[in-house]
Short mmCIF file of C-alpha atoms in Angstrom, two decimals:
data_model
loop_
_atom_site.label_atom_id
_atom_site.label_comp_id
_atom_site.label_asym_id
_atom_site.label_seq_id
_atom_site.Cartn_x
_atom_site.Cartn_y
_atom_site.Cartn_z
CA MET A 1 38.61 18.86 -31.98
CA ARG A 2 35.54 18.02 -31.37
CA ASN A 3 35.86 17.09 -28.59
CA SER A 4 38.44 19.93 -26.64
CA ALA A 5 35.69 22.37 -27.95
CA LEU A 6 33.31 21.16 -25.67
CA ALA A 7 35.34 20.58 -23.04
CA LEU A 8 36.80 24.13 -22.88
CA LEU A 9 32.54 24.90 -22.67
CA LEU A 10 32.29 23.01 -19.99
CA ALA A 11 35.20 23.62 -18.53
CA ARG A 12 33.93 27.65 -18.78
CA LEU A 13 30.10 26.64 -18.17
CA MET A 14 31.26 24.51 -14.32
CA LEU A 15 33.98 27.35 -13.49
CA ALA A 16 31.70 29.51 -14.25
CA ALA A 17 28.70 28.59 -12.63
CA ILE A 18 29.77 29.51 -8.69
CA PHE A 19 30.96 32.89 -9.14
CA ILE A 20 27.26 33.49 -11.23
CA ILE A 21 24.70 31.63 -8.24
CA ALA A 22 27.32 33.16 -5.93
CA GLY A 23 26.57 36.96 -7.29
CA LEU A 24 23.30 36.20 -6.70
CA SER A 25 22.99 34.91 -3.52
CA LYS A 26 25.06 38.08 -2.15
CA VAL A 27 21.80 40.09 -4.02
CA PHE A 28 19.12 38.09 -2.40
CA PHE A 29 21.12 38.22 1.29
CA PHE A 30 22.19 42.24 0.25
CA ASN A 31 22.37 42.89 4.15
CA ALA A 32 23.43 39.83 5.48
CA THR A 33 26.39 40.27 3.24
CA VAL A 34 27.76 43.05 3.61
CA GLY A 35 27.35 42.72 7.91
CA TYR A 36 30.01 39.12 6.62
CA ILE A 37 32.02 41.66 4.88
CA ALA A 38 31.78 45.02 8.22
CA SER A 39 32.68 41.78 9.97
CA LYS A 40 35.88 41.15 8.82
CA GLY A 41 37.67 44.97 9.46
CA LEU A 42 36.38 46.22 5.86
CA PRO A 43 35.80 49.27 5.53
CA LEU A 44 33.37 50.32 3.02
CA PRO A 45 31.58 46.80 3.03
CA GLN A 46 28.36 47.42 0.94
CA VAL A 47 30.84 49.93 -1.87
CA LEU A 48 33.15 46.58 -2.08
CA LEU A 49 30.22 44.14 -1.87
CA VAL A 50 28.51 46.44 -4.65
CA LEU A 51 31.32 45.50 -6.75
CA THR A 52 31.90 41.62 -6.04
CA ILE A 53 28.47 40.91 -7.40
CA ALA A 54 29.36 43.11 -10.37
CA ILE A 55 33.10 41.52 -10.79
CA GLU A 56 31.01 37.55 -10.14
CA ILE A 57 27.70 38.25 -12.10
CA VAL A 58 29.57 40.80 -15.10
CA GLY A 59 32.32 37.17 -15.31
CA GLY A 60 31.43 35.37 -14.84
CA LEU A 61 29.12 35.60 -17.82
CA MET A 62 31.50 36.17 -19.13
CA LEU A 63 33.22 33.21 -18.87
CA ALA A 64 30.52 30.79 -19.30
CA LEU A 65 29.49 33.01 -22.04
CA GLY A 66 33.40 32.86 -24.11
CA LEU A 67 32.95 36.73 -24.73
CA ARG A 68 36.84 37.73 -23.41
CA ALA A 69 37.47 35.35 -21.28
CA ARG A 70 41.00 35.56 -21.36
CA LEU A 71 39.58 38.93 -19.26
CA ALA A 72 37.17 37.72 -17.34
CA ALA A 73 39.41 35.37 -16.20
CA LEU A 74 41.65 37.14 -15.35
CA VAL A 75 39.82 40.39 -13.82
CA LEU A 76 38.39 37.03 -11.43
CA PHE A 77 42.33 35.56 -10.89
CA LEU A 78 43.69 38.61 -8.79
CA PHE A 79 39.81 39.16 -7.62
CA LEU A 80 40.15 35.64 -5.87
CA ILE A 81 43.46 36.68 -4.68
CA PRO A 82 41.94 39.48 -1.66
CA VAL A 83 39.32 37.32 -1.55
CA THR A 84 41.20 33.91 -0.31
CA TYR A 85 43.31 35.87 1.95
CA TYR A 86 41.15 37.47 4.28
CA PHE A 87 37.62 35.84 3.72
CA HIS A 88 39.52 31.89 4.54
CA PRO A 89 42.63 32.44 6.83
CA PHE A 90 42.80 28.74 8.44
CA TRP A 91 45.40 29.42 9.68
CA ASP A 92 44.14 32.04 12.53
CA ALA A 93 41.07 29.94 12.31
CA SER A 94 40.14 28.15 15.63
CA PRO A 95 40.55 23.95 15.42
CA ALA A 96 37.17 23.83 14.77
CA ALA A 97 36.73 25.82 12.42
CA MET A 98 40.35 25.36 10.99
CA ARG A 99 39.84 22.58 8.40
CA GLN A 100 36.60 24.64 6.93
CA GLU A 101 38.27 27.35 6.57
CA LEU A 102 41.31 24.93 4.80
CA ASN A 103 38.95 23.46 2.33
CA GLN A 104 37.23 26.84 1.25
CA PHE A 105 41.05 27.95 0.74
CA LEU A 106 42.63 24.52 -1.17
CA LYS A 107 38.79 25.23 -2.49
CA ASN A 108 39.55 29.16 -4.13
CA LEU A 109 43.28 27.80 -5.61
CA ALA A 110 41.29 25.26 -7.93
CA ILE A 111 39.87 27.88 -9.62
CA MET A 112 42.24 30.89 -9.54
CA GLY A 113 44.32 27.39 -11.35
CA GLY A 114 40.96 27.88 -13.72
CA MET A 115 41.71 30.54 -14.28
CA LEU A 116 45.00 30.52 -15.82
CA TYR A 117 43.78 27.60 -17.32
CA VAL A 118 41.01 30.01 -19.28
CA MET A 119 43.93 33.33 -19.82
CA ALA A 120 46.31 30.20 -21.36
CA ALA A 121 44.50 27.88 -22.82
CA GLY A 122 41.78 30.75 -24.48
CA PRO A 123 37.52 30.20 -23.60
CA GLY A 124 38.61 27.16 -27.42
CA ARG A 125 36.34 27.20 -30.26
CA LEU A 126 32.15 27.83 -29.11
CA ARG A 127 32.25 30.62 -27.69
CA LEU A 128 30.25 34.76 -28.35
CA GLY A 129 33.07 37.45 -30.73
CA GLN A 130 36.26 36.76 -31.02
CA GLU A 131 38.58 36.52 -27.75
#
């Protein structure tokens, strides 16, 4: 039992790290990220970026701490659907960029699988608060 509790904690921390680091990176490179979002033709790039930062950092912290982890995993899962579609369209990429976009697309699918696992299994015993 202790091994499974530790495994669930480590899994949550590993999954959360990508969101927390990505969110903080977007804070530090705000203007460049606004430009990248705008280049995809999405409306209100600054608003989308602020929402993205909030989802990534708050959701990542909740996941890491095991605080309402199932809800955090659901929000992050739903967040990844449009992100993956709009930002990693390997089907429209040039031959030179296709492999990289496909890898990023598949990485997001794997993370979505991790979110589904957290939703199903819960955060485990090593967490803050009640689930």
